[in-house]
Amino acid sequence: TVDQVGIANLPNQRFKIVSKEGATFTLMVAGESGLGKSTFVNTLFQSTLKTPVDNKARYKRGIHATVEIEVTRAELEERNFKIRLNIIDTPGFGDNVNNKDSWQPIVDFIDDQHDSMMKQEQQPARGDKKDLRVHACLYFIRPTGHSLKPLDIEVMKKLGTRCNLIPIIAKADTLAQKEMNEFKSRIRQVIEAQDIRIYTPPIELDDQASSDHAKSLIESMPFSVIGSGEDEIEVAPGQFVKGRQYPWGIAEVENEDHCDFKKLRSLLLRTNMLDLILSTQELHYESYRTLKLESAET
Ligand code: GDP
Ligand code: MG
């Protein structure tokens, strides 16, 4: 079944390229402060991580030294296949007087990783390459029910040309189903009208099950998510769910009627992880390289 299509059992050529060295997967979260980015990362990896999240490192870059980008390393195991995971939590932006100062470091970080890989490739082989290229950037959108803000559009354009951009609607529990559907379709319209490049799961024509799955992912975009606290909620004796408790009931993280958390998790950690890794190399890294080499020639 589609749910079992993990990175560990894809028999094709592209998989072999990755599996020789084991895979490294780097996930970034970005967007305004207070949208639940850090909470979401915790919710996503709570149940999946083999080793606890530790090894936090802070990344500061020259003039933007006040802005800290935090890299967390962890390890994930999927059918005896080890995935080294880097989670990049970025400081929220949007509440500064000069917004450019708050998102530029995020864009610079992505470029810097491509640059560092280029430099390493120009050196004679010296063991493991340090690779922090961002394979997927989750961009959190405030659940206003209206539309994308000019700031969102500006930042998403920059991110989409540099990495696999996946737009996310934060705090899905704050919008009713009908509002959510309208909000999603308005965002899709703006993304198209503004020519924002977003990651789209490829539809494989020779495999019905996986092409159906890809289509259902695409139809749900931008994915709505709910993040929850450490403690699960007991809904029946001995039965626990991840969610947020309200007087009217529970907004459940893993209930597909409540949000798209499960679809997003499946895309990131199972069905599309390999495509995210390889398209980063084949598309985003290659275009960065080409651009750099061209500008060096002139
Ligand atoms: P960040 O600044 O984007 O990293 O946001 P945080 O993860 O620190 O969360 C900001 C606040 O939003 C906290 O009080 C969270 O408990 C709350 N929060 C996080 N996720 C959700 C969600 O899905 N729904 C609601 N209603 N609140 C959330
Ligand atoms: Mg945070």
Coordinates of C-alpha atoms and ligand atoms in Angstrom, one line a residue:
T1 CA 0.0 0.0 0.0
V2 CA 1.0 3.6 -0.4
D3 CA 1.6 4.0 3.3
Q4 CA 4.4 1.4 3.1
V5 CA 6.3 3.2 0.3
G6 CA 9.1 4.3 2.5
I7 CA 12.5 5.4 1.4
A8 CA 13.9 2.1 2.3
N9 CA 12.0 0.0 -0.2
L10 CA 12.2 2.0 -3.4
P11 CA 14.0 -0.4 -5.7
N12 CA 14.9 2.1 -8.5
Q13 CA 18.1 3.5 -9.6
R14 CA 17.7 6.9 -7.8
F15 CA 17.3 5.1 -4.5
K16 CA 20.6 3.3 -5.0
I17 CA 22.5 6.5 -5.4
V18 CA 21.3 7.7 -2.0
S19 CA 21.5 4.4 -0.2
K20 CA 25.3 3.9 -0.7
E21 CA 26.0 6.8 1.6
G22 CA 22.8 6.5 3.7
A23 CA 20.5 9.5 3.4
T24 CA 20.7 12.9 5.0
F25 CA 17.4 14.8 5.1
T26 CA 17.3 18.5 6.1
L27 CA 14.0 20.1 6.9
M28 CA 13.5 23.8 7.5
V29 CA 10.6 25.6 9.0
A30 CA 10.0 29.3 8.3
G31 CA 7.3 32.0 8.7
E32 CA 6.1 34.6 11.1
S33 CA 6.7 34.2 14.8
G34 CA 4.0 32.6 16.9
L35 CA 2.5 30.4 14.1
G36 CA 3.5 27.1 15.8
K37 CA 6.6 26.2 13.9
S38 CA 8.6 24.9 16.8
T39 CA 5.5 23.1 18.2
F40 CA 4.9 21.5 14.9
V41 CA 8.5 20.2 14.6
N42 CA 8.1 18.6 18.1
T43 CA 4.8 17.0 17.2
L44 CA 6.1 15.7 13.9
F45 CA 9.1 14.0 15.4
Q46 CA 7.8 13.0 18.9
S47 CA 6.7 9.6 17.7
T48 CA 9.2 9.0 14.9
L49 CA 12.6 9.7 16.2
K50 CA 15.0 6.9 17.2
T51 CA 17.3 9.1 19.1
P52 CA 16.0 12.0 21.1
V53 CA 16.4 15.4 19.6
D54 CA 19.7 16.9 20.8
N55 CA 22.8 18.4 19.4
K56 CA 21.5 21.9 18.9
A57 CA 23.8 24.2 17.1
R58 CA 23.3 27.8 16.4
Y59 CA 24.2 29.4 13.2
K60 CA 25.0 33.1 13.0
R61 CA 26.0 34.9 9.9
G62 CA 28.0 38.1 9.9
I63 CA 25.9 41.3 9.9
H64 CA 22.8 39.4 10.9
A65 CA 24.3 38.1 14.1
T66 CA 21.2 38.9 16.0
V67 CA 19.2 36.4 14.1
E68 CA 19.7 32.8 15.1
I69 CA 19.0 29.8 13.0
E70 CA 19.0 26.7 15.0
V71 CA 20.0 23.3 13.6
T72 CA 19.0 20.2 15.5
R73 CA 20.4 16.8 14.5
A74 CA 18.7 13.5 15.1
E75 CA 18.5 10.1 13.6
L76 CA 15.5 8.3 12.1
E77 CA 15.3 4.6 11.3
E78 CA 13.0 3.2 8.6
R79 CA 13.3 -0.5 8.0
N80 CA 16.9 -0.7 9.0
F81 CA 17.7 2.3 6.8
K82 CA 19.2 5.1 8.7
I83 CA 18.3 8.7 7.9
R84 CA 20.3 11.5 9.4
L85 CA 17.9 14.3 10.1
N86 CA 18.7 18.0 10.3
I87 CA 15.9 20.2 11.5
I88 CA 16.4 23.9 10.9
D89 CA 14.2 26.1 13.0
T90 CA 14.4 29.8 11.9
P91 CA 13.5 32.8 14.0
G92 CA 10.1 34.1 13.1
F93 CA 9.8 37.3 11.1
G94 CA 7.1 39.9 10.5
D95 CA 7.3 41.9 13.7
N96 CA 10.3 43.9 12.8
V97 CA 10.3 47.4 11.4
N98 CA 12.5 46.3 8.6
N99 CA 11.3 42.9 7.6
K100 CA 14.0 42.2 5.1
D101 CA 16.5 41.9 7.9
S102 CA 14.5 39.1 9.4
W103 CA 14.0 36.9 6.3
Q104 CA 17.2 37.6 4.4
P105 CA 19.3 35.4 6.8
I106 CA 17.0 32.5 6.0
V107 CA 17.5 32.9 2.3
D108 CA 21.3 33.4 2.8
F109 CA 21.5 30.3 4.9
I110 CA 20.0 28.2 2.0
D111 CA 22.4 29.8 -0.5
D112 CA 25.4 29.3 1.8
Q113 CA 24.7 25.6 2.0
H114 CA 24.8 25.3 -1.8
D115 CA 27.9 27.4 -1.9
S116 CA 29.6 25.3 0.7
M117 CA 28.8 22.1 -1.3
M118 CA 30.3 23.7 -4.4
K119 CA 33.5 24.5 -2.5
Q120 CA 33.7 21.0 -1.1
E121 CA 33.3 19.5 -4.5
Q122 CA 36.2 21.5 -5.8
Q123 CA 38.4 20.0 -3.1
P124 CA 40.0 16.6 -3.5
A125 CA 37.9 14.0 -1.7
R126 CA 38.4 14.3 2.1
G127 CA 36.0 12.0 3.7
D128 CA 32.5 13.0 4.5
K129 CA 31.1 16.1 3.0
K130 CA 29.2 18.4 5.3
D131 CA 25.9 18.8 3.8
L132 CA 23.2 21.1 5.2
R133 CA 21.4 21.8 1.9
V134 CA 17.7 22.3 2.7
H135 CA 15.6 19.6 1.1
A136 CA 12.2 21.0 2.1
C137 CA 11.2 24.3 3.5
L138 CA 7.8 24.4 5.3
Y139 CA 6.5 27.9 5.1
F140 CA 3.9 28.7 7.7
I141 CA 0.9 30.9 6.7
R142 CA -1.2 32.6 9.4
P143 CA -4.7 31.2 9.4
T144 CA -6.4 34.6 8.7
G145 CA -9.0 33.2 6.4
H146 CA -8.3 36.0 4.0
S147 CA -5.3 35.6 1.7
L148 CA -1.5 35.7 1.6
K149 CA 0.1 38.9 2.8
P150 CA 2.6 40.8 0.6
L151 CA 5.4 39.8 2.9
D152 CA 4.4 36.1 2.5
I153 CA 4.5 36.5 -1.3
E154 CA 7.9 38.2 -1.2
V155 CA 9.5 35.6 1.0
M156 CA 7.9 32.6 -0.7
K157 CA 9.1 33.8 -4.1
K158 CA 12.7 33.9 -2.7
L159 CA 12.4 30.5 -1.1
G160 CA 10.7 28.8 -4.0
T161 CA 13.5 29.4 -6.4
R162 CA 16.1 28.1 -4.0
C163 CA 14.6 25.0 -2.4
N164 CA 11.5 22.8 -2.3
L165 CA 8.9 25.1 -0.8
I166 CA 5.9 23.6 0.9
P167 CA 3.3 26.1 2.1
I168 CA 1.5 25.2 5.3
I169 CA -1.5 26.7 6.9
A170 CA -0.8 27.0 10.6
K171 CA -3.2 26.3 13.5
A172 CA -5.8 24.6 11.4
D173 CA -8.0 24.3 14.6
T174 CA -8.7 28.0 14.4
L175 CA -10.6 27.8 11.1
A176 CA -13.9 26.1 10.4
Q177 CA -13.9 23.5 7.6
K178 CA -15.7 25.8 5.1
E179 CA -13.4 28.7 5.9
M180 CA -10.4 26.5 5.5
N181 CA -11.4 25.3 2.1
E182 CA -12.0 28.8 0.8
F183 CA -8.7 30.0 2.3
K184 CA -6.8 27.1 0.6
S185 CA -8.3 27.8 -2.8
R186 CA -7.5 31.6 -2.4
I187 CA -3.9 30.8 -1.5
R188 CA -3.6 28.4 -4.5
Q189 CA -4.9 31.2 -6.8
V190 CA -2.3 33.7 -5.4
I191 CA 0.5 31.2 -5.7
E192 CA -0.4 30.7 -9.3
A193 CA -1.0 34.3 -10.2
Q194 CA 2.2 35.4 -8.5
D195 CA 4.2 32.6 -10.1
I196 CA 5.5 31.3 -6.7
R197 CA 7.3 28.0 -7.2
I198 CA 6.2 25.4 -4.8
Y199 CA 7.0 21.7 -4.5
T200 CA 4.6 19.5 -6.3
P201 CA 4.7 15.7 -5.8
P202 CA 5.5 14.1 -9.1
I203 CA 2.7 11.9 -10.6
E204 CA 4.1 8.6 -11.7
L205 CA 2.0 7.3 -14.6
D206 CA 3.2 3.7 -14.4
D207 CA 2.0 3.2 -10.8
Q208 CA -1.7 3.7 -10.1
A209 CA -1.5 3.6 -6.3
S210 CA 1.3 6.1 -6.0
S211 CA -0.1 8.4 -8.7
D212 CA -3.5 8.5 -6.8
H213 CA -1.6 9.2 -3.7
A214 CA 0.3 12.1 -5.3
K215 CA -2.9 13.5 -6.7
S216 CA -4.6 13.5 -3.3
L217 CA -1.5 15.3 -1.8
I218 CA -1.7 17.9 -4.5
E219 CA -5.4 18.5 -4.0
S220 CA -4.8 19.1 -0.3
M221 CA -2.2 21.7 -0.7
P222 CA -1.4 24.0 1.0
F223 CA -1.5 21.5 3.9
S224 CA -3.2 22.6 7.1
V225 CA -1.6 21.4 10.3
I226 CA -2.2 21.3 14.1
G227 CA 0.6 21.2 16.5
S228 CA 0.2 19.7 20.0
G229 CA 1.9 19.7 23.3
E230 CA 4.1 16.8 24.7
D231 CA 1.2 15.1 26.5
E232 CA -1.3 13.2 24.6
I233 CA -5.0 13.5 25.5
E234 CA -6.9 10.5 26.9
V235 CA -10.1 10.1 24.9
A236 CA -11.1 6.7 26.3
P237 CA -9.5 4.6 29.1
G238 CA -6.0 3.8 27.8
Q239 CA -6.6 5.5 24.4
F240 CA -4.6 8.6 23.7
V241 CA -4.5 11.1 20.8
K242 CA -2.3 14.0 19.9
G243 CA -4.4 17.1 19.9
R244 CA -5.6 20.3 21.4
Q245 CA -8.3 20.2 24.0
Y246 CA -11.2 22.7 23.8
P247 CA -14.5 23.1 25.7
W248 CA -16.2 21.8 22.5
G249 CA -14.0 18.9 22.0
I250 CA -10.5 17.9 20.7
A251 CA -8.8 19.2 17.6
E252 CA -6.9 16.1 16.6
V253 CA -3.5 16.2 14.9
E254 CA -3.8 12.8 13.2
N255 CA -7.5 13.0 12.2
E256 CA -7.7 13.7 8.5
D257 CA -11.0 15.5 9.0
H258 CA -9.3 18.0 11.2
C259 CA -6.1 18.8 9.3
D260 CA -3.6 17.5 6.8
F261 CA -0.9 16.5 9.3
K262 CA -0.8 12.8 8.2
K263 CA -0.6 13.7 4.6
L264 CA 2.3 16.1 5.2
R265 CA 4.1 13.6 7.4
S266 CA 3.7 10.9 4.8
L267 CA 5.0 13.2 2.1
L268 CA 8.0 14.3 4.1
L269 CA 9.1 11.1 5.8
R270 CA 7.9 8.4 3.5
T271 CA 6.5 8.8 0.0
N272 CA 8.4 11.9 -1.1
M273 CA 11.6 12.1 1.0
L274 CA 13.7 10.7 -1.8
D275 CA 12.3 13.0 -4.4
L276 CA 12.8 16.0 -2.1
I277 CA 16.5 15.0 -1.7
L278 CA 17.2 14.3 -5.3
S279 CA 15.3 17.3 -6.7
T280 CA 17.4 19.5 -4.3
Q281 CA 20.5 18.1 -6.0
E282 CA 19.2 17.9 -9.5
L283 CA 17.2 21.1 -9.7
H284 CA 18.0 23.6 -6.9
Y285 CA 21.7 22.9 -6.4
E286 CA 22.4 22.6 -10.1
S287 CA 20.7 25.9 -10.9
Y288 CA 22.7 27.6 -8.1
R289 CA 25.9 26.1 -9.5
T290 CA 25.1 27.2 -13.0
L291 CA 24.3 30.7 -11.9
K292 CA 27.6 30.9 -9.9
L293 CA 29.7 29.5 -12.7
E294 CA 28.1 31.9 -15.3
S295 CA 28.7 34.9 -13.1
A296 CA 32.3 33.8 -12.5
E297 CA 33.0 33.7 -16.3
T298 CA 31.8 37.2 -17.0
Ligands
GDP1 P1 6.8 29.6 16.5 O1 7.1 31.0 16.9 O2 6.3 29.7 15.1 O3 7.9 28.6 16.7 O4 5.5 29.2 17.4 P2 5.5 28.3 18.7 O5 5.6 26.8 18.3 O6 6.4 28.8 19.7 O7 3.9 28.4 19.1 C1 3.4 29.7 19.5 C2 2.1 29.5 20.2 O8 1.1 28.9 19.4 C3 2.2 28.6 21.4 O9 1.4 29.1 22.5 C4 1.6 27.3 21.0 O10 1.1 26.5 22.0 C5 0.6 27.7 20.0 N1 0.3 26.7 18.9 C6 1.2 25.9 18.3 N2 0.6 25.2 17.4 C7 -0.7 25.5 17.5 C8 -1.9 25.0 16.8 O11 -1.8 24.1 15.9 N3 -3.1 25.5 17.1 C9 -3.2 26.5 18.0 N4 -4.4 26.9 18.3 N5 -2.2 26.9 18.7 C10 -0.9 26.4 18.4
MG2 MG 9.8 28.9 17.3

